[in-house]
Every structure is written in C-alpha cells, then in structure tokens.
Amino acid sequence: MIARYGILRRPWRPLASTLARGAIRARLGSTDVTAAEDESNGDTAQPDPQARLNVRRILRKVPAASGSDGFLPEQVRRMMRRIPHPLIVILAQDTRDPLHSGLPSGLLVSSFNTITLAPVPYVSFNLKVPSSTYKEIQKSGGFIASAISNPQIARDFLLDKESAEYRTALKKNVLSYRSILKTGKGGIWWMKCSFMEKKSVEVGDHVVVIGKVINAKFYKGSQDQALIYSEGKYKIAGEGVDAIASTQRQEYEEFEKALEKRNLLSEARSGK
C-alpha cells in the first residue's frame, strides 16, 4: 500500500489478477474473497483464514498475463473449442523413395478448409512442425485429405507415429498404394491435392499447408455425416437451424419456384 496525503492508495493490479477475481469468487462461493486477495480493503469484515489460503492456492495456478504461456493463448483455445471443426485425415507418401516402408504417413487435423473454389479449388490446413507427415508432403509434392465418420479412425491417427500399433492401424485402414481409406472404414470423401510449397507459410511452431485440388470423389457407399470436433469431443453434426426469417423464407421459396419454372421453360424450348 502507498500512503499519500493521508490516503491509502492501492498499487496497480496485474491483468491476470483482475481477470482471476471472478473465477475465484465462483470457485470459493464466498463474499470474503475480495478482502482475502486484497489483504486489506478498509472494510471491517474479517475474512476466513481458510478462504485466504484457498485464494493463494488458486492464484498460484493463474497463468501470467503476457508471454507464450499467458492467459490469452488459453482463452483463445477455450473460445475455439466452442466452434465445431471438421476432422480430416491427411495422408502422404513418397513412393519414389526406395527406403520407404511402403506405408503412407498420416495425421488427423481439425483445421482443414477451402480457400477458394474458382477457377480452381484450393484448400488449407495447419500442422505442428517438425512432422513426419509434412516431410512426406514435401518429398512427394502432394497429399490426400479424407473426411471420416468413424471415431476409431480418428483415434488411430492420434497414435504415436513410431509405434507398432500405429503401423498396424495403417495396414488395416489404408490402401497404401493410393493413400486413401479402404472401403467400409468410415471414409466420406477424399481430395487429392498438389502441395503449393511457395504459397505455404510457417507461423510460430506450425506451418499452414496450401493444396491445389486435382481430383475429388466420394467414397463408395458413403451416406454418413462427417465427424466434427467441438468442446474437446468427437461429434456428429446435429439438427439444422433455419436462420432465415419467415418473410425471407417465403420470398426465397417464391424465387426458387420462379427459377425452376424458368429452367423448365428453357429445357422445353431447347427440346423443340
């Protein structure tokens, strides 16, 4: 505390401490928390010694307000977990390497997305480096991305890449000579992409991989919804929500009917 002109002034409070106040109150459920963490607030109420001890224990676990291990990265992580992300298997194999084991290298990503569809589709995803799969992408000049519906496939591609269990999973699930999933293993679609190395960029300890789609097909017999990752869990997308207001919906339906009528007229005229 700093005394000036007979008034006790409170020193500057670090950001992490300020942000932690609400969490502390929620966890302790005590009105004495503010007095306990401030040591003295001029009030006559005396906090419970046990509450003071609990506050100190919690504050030790609060990350610093800045730096790579600070509050902001964890906050962003928690925010992004509320948003569903697609789970995509990435496979790459340099078949030109005579020392290659015959199995592709693969991993599971939740950052796959399209960049543009026209005039040529481009996609992107990011992965942490160093990565054995990224090395194979660089060597082979491309990769194959597969959307999946089977949670077991997702778990298999999270295994230690050097383990015998992982190699067994690859042999069981993947057509090695094509780097796509076997029929009936939960694949929904696959995209064959060429690696755009000059457009890819390293950011921190990750690399954003850019790919140019050169072929894309659905897996035979696939009718399932793709797996997504949200709130730390694998999920299947649920019921759709109509975001169009009733008046807008009516206008949209009228437009669709008019468009269909125009298409029918056009077909009839071309048939003559």
GROMACS .gro file of C-alpha atoms in nm:
model
  272
    1MET     CA    1   0.000   0.000   0.000
    2ILE     CA    2   0.119   0.357  -0.075
    3ALA     CA    3   0.039   0.645   0.163
    4ARG     CA    4  -0.001   0.991   0.012
    5TYR     CA    5  -0.176   1.292   0.168
    6GLY     CA    6  -0.302   1.062   0.440
    7ILE     CA    7  -0.489   0.840   0.190
    8LEU     CA    8  -0.411   0.472   0.137
    9ARG     CA    9  -0.371   0.407  -0.235
   10ARG     CA   10  -0.392   0.063  -0.387
   11PRO     CA   11  -0.097  -0.033  -0.613
   12TRP     CA   12  -0.160  -0.126  -0.979
   13ARG     CA   13  -0.324  -0.466  -1.012
   14PRO     CA   14  -0.185  -0.703  -1.280
   15LEU     CA   15  -0.427  -0.806  -1.553
   16ALA     CA   16  -0.416  -1.175  -1.466
   17SER     CA   17  -0.511  -1.098  -1.106
   18THR     CA   18  -0.802  -0.883  -1.219
   19LEU     CA   19  -0.929  -1.147  -1.459
   20ALA     CA   20  -0.895  -1.414  -1.193
   21ARG     CA   21  -1.120  -1.235  -0.941
   22GLY     CA   22  -1.445  -1.359  -1.094
   23ALA     CA   23  -1.315  -1.714  -1.123
   24ILE     CA   24  -1.202  -1.708  -0.760
   25ARG     CA   25  -1.540  -1.590  -0.638
   26ALA     CA   26  -1.714  -1.861  -0.838
   27ARG     CA   27  -1.489  -2.138  -0.711
   28LEU     CA   28  -1.497  -2.036  -0.345
   29GLY     CA   29  -1.852  -1.908  -0.330
   30SER     CA   30  -1.752  -1.659  -0.059
   31THR     CA   31  -1.817  -1.287  -0.020
   32ASP     CA   32  -1.491  -1.265   0.173
   33VAL     CA   33  -1.277  -1.337  -0.135
   34THR     CA   34  -1.214  -0.973  -0.225
   35ALA     CA   35  -1.092  -0.893   0.123
   36ALA     CA   36  -0.879  -1.205   0.130
   37GLU     CA   37  -0.699  -1.141  -0.200
   38ASP     CA   38  -0.656  -0.766  -0.141
   39GLU     CA   39  -0.509  -0.826   0.206
   40SER     CA   40  -0.686  -0.512   0.331
   41ASN     CA   41  -0.967  -0.315   0.171
   42GLY     CA   42  -1.060  -0.087   0.455
   43ASP     CA   43  -1.371  -0.287   0.543
   44THR     CA   44  -1.440  -0.402   0.898
   45ALA     CA   45  -1.526  -0.758   0.789
   46GLN     CA   46  -1.252  -1.010   0.859
   47PRO     CA   47  -1.211  -1.290   0.601
   48ASP     CA   48  -1.195  -1.654   0.696
   49PRO     CA   49  -0.826  -1.764   0.717
   50GLN     CA   50  -0.911  -2.078   0.518
   51ALA     CA   51  -1.060  -1.864   0.237
   52ARG     CA   52  -0.739  -1.659   0.227
   53LEU     CA   53  -0.536  -1.980   0.194
   54ASN     CA   54  -0.762  -2.107  -0.085
   55VAL     CA   55  -0.722  -1.779  -0.275
   56ARG     CA   56  -0.344  -1.802  -0.260
   57ARG     CA   57  -0.354  -2.159  -0.390
   58ILE     CA   58  -0.575  -2.058  -0.684
   59LEU     CA   59  -0.364  -1.754  -0.774
   60ARG     CA   60  -0.055  -1.976  -0.800
   61LYS     CA   61  -0.232  -2.162  -1.081
   62VAL     CA   62  -0.335  -1.848  -1.274
   63PRO     CA   63  -0.103  -1.807  -1.576
   64ALA     CA   64   0.087  -1.486  -1.638
   65ALA     CA   65  -0.093  -1.208  -1.825
   66SER     CA   66   0.158  -1.200  -2.110
   67GLY     CA   67   0.404  -1.423  -2.290
   68SER     CA   68   0.365  -1.754  -2.473
   69ASP     CA   69   0.232  -1.924  -2.157
   70GLY     CA   70  -0.005  -1.646  -2.064
   71PHE     CA   71  -0.377  -1.603  -2.025
   72LEU     CA   72  -0.452  -1.504  -2.386
   73PRO     CA   73  -0.350  -1.831  -2.562
   74GLU     CA   74  -0.553  -2.039  -2.319
   75GLN     CA   75  -0.851  -1.805  -2.353
   76VAL     CA   76  -0.842  -1.832  -2.734
   77ARG     CA   77  -0.814  -2.212  -2.707
   78ARG     CA   78  -1.125  -2.224  -2.486
   79MET     CA   79  -1.314  -1.997  -2.727
   80MET     CA   80  -1.228  -2.203  -3.035
   81ARG     CA   81  -1.340  -2.524  -2.864
   82ARG     CA   82  -1.695  -2.385  -2.877
   83ILE     CA   83  -1.680  -2.383  -3.258
   84PRO     CA   84  -1.715  -2.715  -3.445
   85HIS     CA   85  -1.422  -2.809  -3.671
   86PRO     CA   86  -1.408  -3.088  -3.932
   87LEU     CA   87  -1.190  -3.390  -3.857
   88ILE     CA   88  -0.984  -3.475  -4.165
   89VAL     CA   89  -0.721  -3.746  -4.216
   90ILE     CA   90  -0.417  -3.628  -4.414
   91LEU     CA   91  -0.207  -3.896  -4.588
   92ALA     CA   92   0.115  -3.855  -4.785
   93GLN     CA   93   0.362  -4.100  -4.934
   94ASP     CA   94   0.682  -4.059  -5.134
   95THR     CA   95   0.670  -4.374  -5.348
   96ARG     CA   96   0.993  -4.271  -5.523
   97ASP     CA   97   1.196  -4.336  -5.207
   98PRO     CA   98   1.344  -4.693  -5.228
   99LEU     CA   99   1.389  -4.696  -4.849
  100HIS     CA  100   1.021  -4.617  -4.786
  101SER     CA  101   0.838  -4.867  -4.564
  102GLY     CA  102   0.551  -4.898  -4.811
  103LEU     CA  103   0.309  -4.724  -4.576
  104PRO     CA  104   0.199  -4.362  -4.607
  105SER     CA  105   0.246  -4.116  -4.324
  106GLY     CA  106  -0.071  -3.966  -4.184
  107LEU     CA  107  -0.226  -3.748  -3.917
  108LEU     CA  108  -0.560  -3.608  -3.804
  109VAL     CA  109  -0.628  -3.235  -3.839
  110SER     CA  110  -0.918  -3.012  -3.737
  111SER     CA  111  -0.810  -2.705  -3.936
  112PHE     CA  112  -0.897  -2.820  -4.290
  113ASN     CA  113  -1.091  -2.568  -4.501
  114THR     CA  114  -1.140  -2.441  -4.853
  115ILE     CA  115  -0.971  -2.118  -4.955
  116THR     CA  116  -1.139  -2.071  -5.292
  117LEU     CA  117  -1.338  -2.286  -5.535
  118ALA     CA  118  -1.294  -2.098  -5.861
  119PRO     CA  119  -1.135  -2.109  -6.102
  120VAL     CA  120  -0.951  -2.396  -5.927
  121PRO     CA  121  -1.023  -2.524  -5.574
  122TYR     CA  122  -0.755  -2.458  -5.312
  123VAL     CA  123  -0.758  -2.595  -4.957
  124SER     CA  124  -0.553  -2.540  -4.644
  125PHE     CA  125  -0.475  -2.692  -4.306
  126ASN     CA  126  -0.208  -2.639  -4.044
  127LEU     CA  127   0.013  -2.878  -3.853
  128LYS     CA  128   0.286  -2.858  -3.594
  129VAL     CA  129   0.645  -2.895  -3.713
  130PRO     CA  130   0.864  -3.091  -3.717
  131SER     CA  131   0.628  -3.352  -3.861
  132SER     CA  132   0.695  -3.680  -4.041
  133THR     CA  133   0.378  -3.630  -4.247
  134TYR     CA  134   0.490  -3.283  -4.354
  135LYS     CA  135   0.824  -3.428  -4.466
  136GLU     CA  136   0.636  -3.679  -4.681
  137ILE     CA  137   0.422  -3.400  -4.825
  138GLN     CA  138   0.737  -3.208  -4.917
  139LYS     CA  139   0.903  -3.515  -5.072
  140SER     CA  140   0.600  -3.640  -5.264
  141GLY     CA  141   0.470  -3.297  -5.363
  142GLY     CA  142   0.115  -3.369  -5.253
  143PHE     CA  143  -0.130  -3.524  -5.009
  144ILE     CA  144  -0.474  -3.682  -4.987
  145ALA     CA  145  -0.736  -3.549  -4.745
  146SER     CA  146  -1.022  -3.774  -4.630
  147ALA     CA  147  -1.332  -3.678  -4.432
  148ILE     CA  148  -1.434  -3.952  -4.188
  149SER     CA  149  -1.737  -4.070  -3.992
  150ASN     CA  150  -1.571  -4.342  -3.781
  151PRO     CA  151  -1.434  -4.228  -3.441
  152GLN     CA  152  -1.197  -4.526  -3.432
  153ILE     CA  153  -1.020  -4.398  -3.743
  154ALA     CA  154  -0.975  -4.062  -3.571
  155ARG     CA  155  -0.825  -4.231  -3.264
  156ASP     CA  156  -0.592  -4.445  -3.479
  157PHE     CA  157  -0.436  -4.138  -3.638
  158LEU     CA  158  -0.362  -3.988  -3.297
  159LEU     CA  159  -0.135  -4.281  -3.205
  160ASP     CA  160   0.242  -4.246  -3.173
  161LYS     CA  161   0.371  -4.248  -3.531
  162GLU     CA  162   0.669  -4.464  -3.432
  163SER     CA  163   0.462  -4.733  -3.260
  164ALA     CA  164   0.381  -5.078  -3.398
  165GLU     CA  165   0.017  -5.010  -3.308
  166TYR     CA  166   0.009  -4.715  -3.547
  167ARG     CA  167   0.163  -4.914  -3.834
  168THR     CA  168  -0.092  -5.192  -3.774
  169ALA     CA  169  -0.374  -4.937  -3.788
  170LEU     CA  170  -0.242  -4.804  -4.120
  171LYS     CA  171  -0.228  -5.151  -4.273
  172LYS     CA  172  -0.583  -5.220  -4.151
  173ASN     CA  173  -0.740  -4.892  -4.263
  174VAL     CA  174  -0.545  -4.755  -4.558
  175LEU     CA  175  -0.491  -4.861  -4.920
  176SER     CA  176  -0.118  -4.796  -4.914
  177TYR     CA  177  -0.064  -4.770  -5.288
  178ARG     CA  178  -0.327  -4.495  -5.317
  179SER     CA  179  -0.309  -4.330  -4.970
  180ILE     CA  180  -0.686  -4.343  -4.930
  181LEU     CA  181  -0.902  -4.527  -4.676
  182LYS     CA  182  -1.028  -4.877  -4.752
  183THR     CA  183  -1.396  -4.923  -4.838
  184GLY     CA  184  -1.612  -4.957  -4.530
  185LYS     CA  185  -1.365  -4.786  -4.295
  186GLY     CA  186  -1.570  -4.471  -4.247
  187GLY     CA  187  -1.438  -4.253  -4.528
  188ILE     CA  188  -1.687  -3.999  -4.668
  189TRP     CA  189  -1.488  -3.824  -4.941
  190TRP     CA  190  -1.129  -3.778  -5.047
  191MET     CA  191  -0.940  -3.499  -5.221
  192LYS     CA  192  -0.610  -3.544  -5.398
  193CYS     CA  193  -0.405  -3.224  -5.374
  194SER     CA  194  -0.075  -3.098  -5.505
  195PHE     CA  195   0.140  -2.923  -5.246
  196MET     CA  196   0.181  -2.549  -5.309
  197GLU     CA  197   0.508  -2.506  -5.125
  198LYS     CA  198   0.569  -2.146  -5.229
  199LYS     CA  199   0.226  -2.045  -5.101
  200SER     CA  200   0.256  -2.231  -4.770
  201VAL     CA  201   0.389  -2.038  -4.471
  202GLU     CA  202   0.539  -2.114  -4.131
  203VAL     CA  203   0.377  -1.937  -3.835
  204GLY     CA  204   0.533  -1.996  -3.493
  205ASP     CA  205   0.572  -2.371  -3.441
  206HIS     CA  206   0.313  -2.453  -3.712
  207VAL     CA  207   0.302  -2.448  -4.089
  208VAL     CA  208  -0.006  -2.354  -4.293
  209VAL     CA  209  -0.016  -2.604  -4.581
  210ILE     CA  210  -0.181  -2.492  -4.905
  211GLY     CA  211  -0.300  -2.752  -5.155
  212LYS     CA  212  -0.442  -2.734  -5.506
  213VAL     CA  213  -0.722  -2.988  -5.555
  214ILE     CA  214  -0.661  -3.201  -5.864
  215ASN     CA  215  -0.919  -3.475  -5.800
  216ALA     CA  216  -1.208  -3.528  -5.558
  217LYS     CA  217  -1.455  -3.814  -5.509
  218PHE     CA  218  -1.695  -3.961  -5.254
  219TYR     CA  219  -1.607  -4.295  -5.102
  220LYS     CA  220  -1.825  -4.572  -5.240
  221GLY     CA  221  -2.148  -4.620  -5.047
  222SER     CA  222  -2.084  -4.335  -4.804
  223GLN     CA  223  -2.402  -4.171  -4.672
  224ASP     CA  224  -2.287  -4.076  -4.321
  225GLN     CA  225  -2.233  -3.732  -4.172
  226ALA     CA  226  -1.871  -3.633  -4.115
  227LEU     CA  227  -1.713  -3.623  -3.772
  228ILE     CA  228  -1.653  -3.284  -3.614
  229TYR     CA  229  -1.452  -3.173  -3.311
  230SER     CA  230  -1.614  -2.944  -3.055
  231GLU     CA  231  -1.575  -2.881  -2.681
  232GLY     CA  232  -1.296  -3.138  -2.664
  233LYS     CA  233  -1.512  -3.420  -2.807
  234TYR     CA  234  -1.579  -3.600  -3.134
  235LYS     CA  235  -1.933  -3.533  -3.254
  236ILE     CA  236  -2.171  -3.573  -3.546
  237ALA     CA  237  -2.345  -3.260  -3.671
  238GLY     CA  238  -2.698  -3.238  -3.533
  239GLU     CA  239  -3.028  -3.093  -3.647
  240GLY     CA  240  -3.012  -2.790  -3.876
  241VAL     CA  241  -3.132  -2.448  -3.767
  242ASP     CA  242  -3.325  -2.228  -4.009
  243ALA     CA  243  -3.154  -1.889  -3.993
  244ILE     CA  244  -3.391  -1.727  -4.245
  245ALA     CA  245  -3.689  -1.531  -4.107
  246SER     CA  246  -4.037  -1.644  -4.211
  247THR     CA  247  -4.090  -1.349  -4.450
  248GLN     CA  248  -3.749  -1.406  -4.605
  249ARG     CA  249  -3.823  -1.779  -4.629
  250GLN     CA  250  -4.141  -1.710  -4.826
  251GLU     CA  251  -3.955  -1.479  -5.065
  252TYR     CA  252  -3.682  -1.739  -5.105
  253GLU     CA  253  -3.934  -2.015  -5.186
  254GLU     CA  254  -4.106  -1.793  -5.443
  255PHE     CA  255  -3.770  -1.722  -5.602
  256GLU     CA  256  -3.692  -2.095  -5.616
  257LYS     CA  257  -4.026  -2.168  -5.782
  258ALA     CA  258  -3.970  -1.894  -6.039
  259LEU     CA  259  -3.622  -2.024  -6.110
  260GLU     CA  260  -3.747  -2.380  -6.152
  261LYS     CA  261  -4.022  -2.260  -6.388
  262ARG     CA  262  -3.767  -2.070  -6.595
  263ASN     CA  263  -3.543  -2.377  -6.616
  264LEU     CA  264  -3.836  -2.592  -6.732
  265LEU     CA  265  -3.925  -2.339  -6.999
  266SER     CA  266  -3.565  -2.327  -7.114
  267GLU     CA  267  -3.548  -2.708  -7.138
  268ALA     CA  268  -3.876  -2.717  -7.330
  269ARG     CA  269  -3.754  -2.462  -7.581
  270SER     CA  270  -3.421  -2.636  -7.632
  271GLY     CA  271  -3.614  -2.961  -7.688
  272LYS     CA  272  -3.803  -2.806  -7.979
   0.00000   0.00000   0.00000
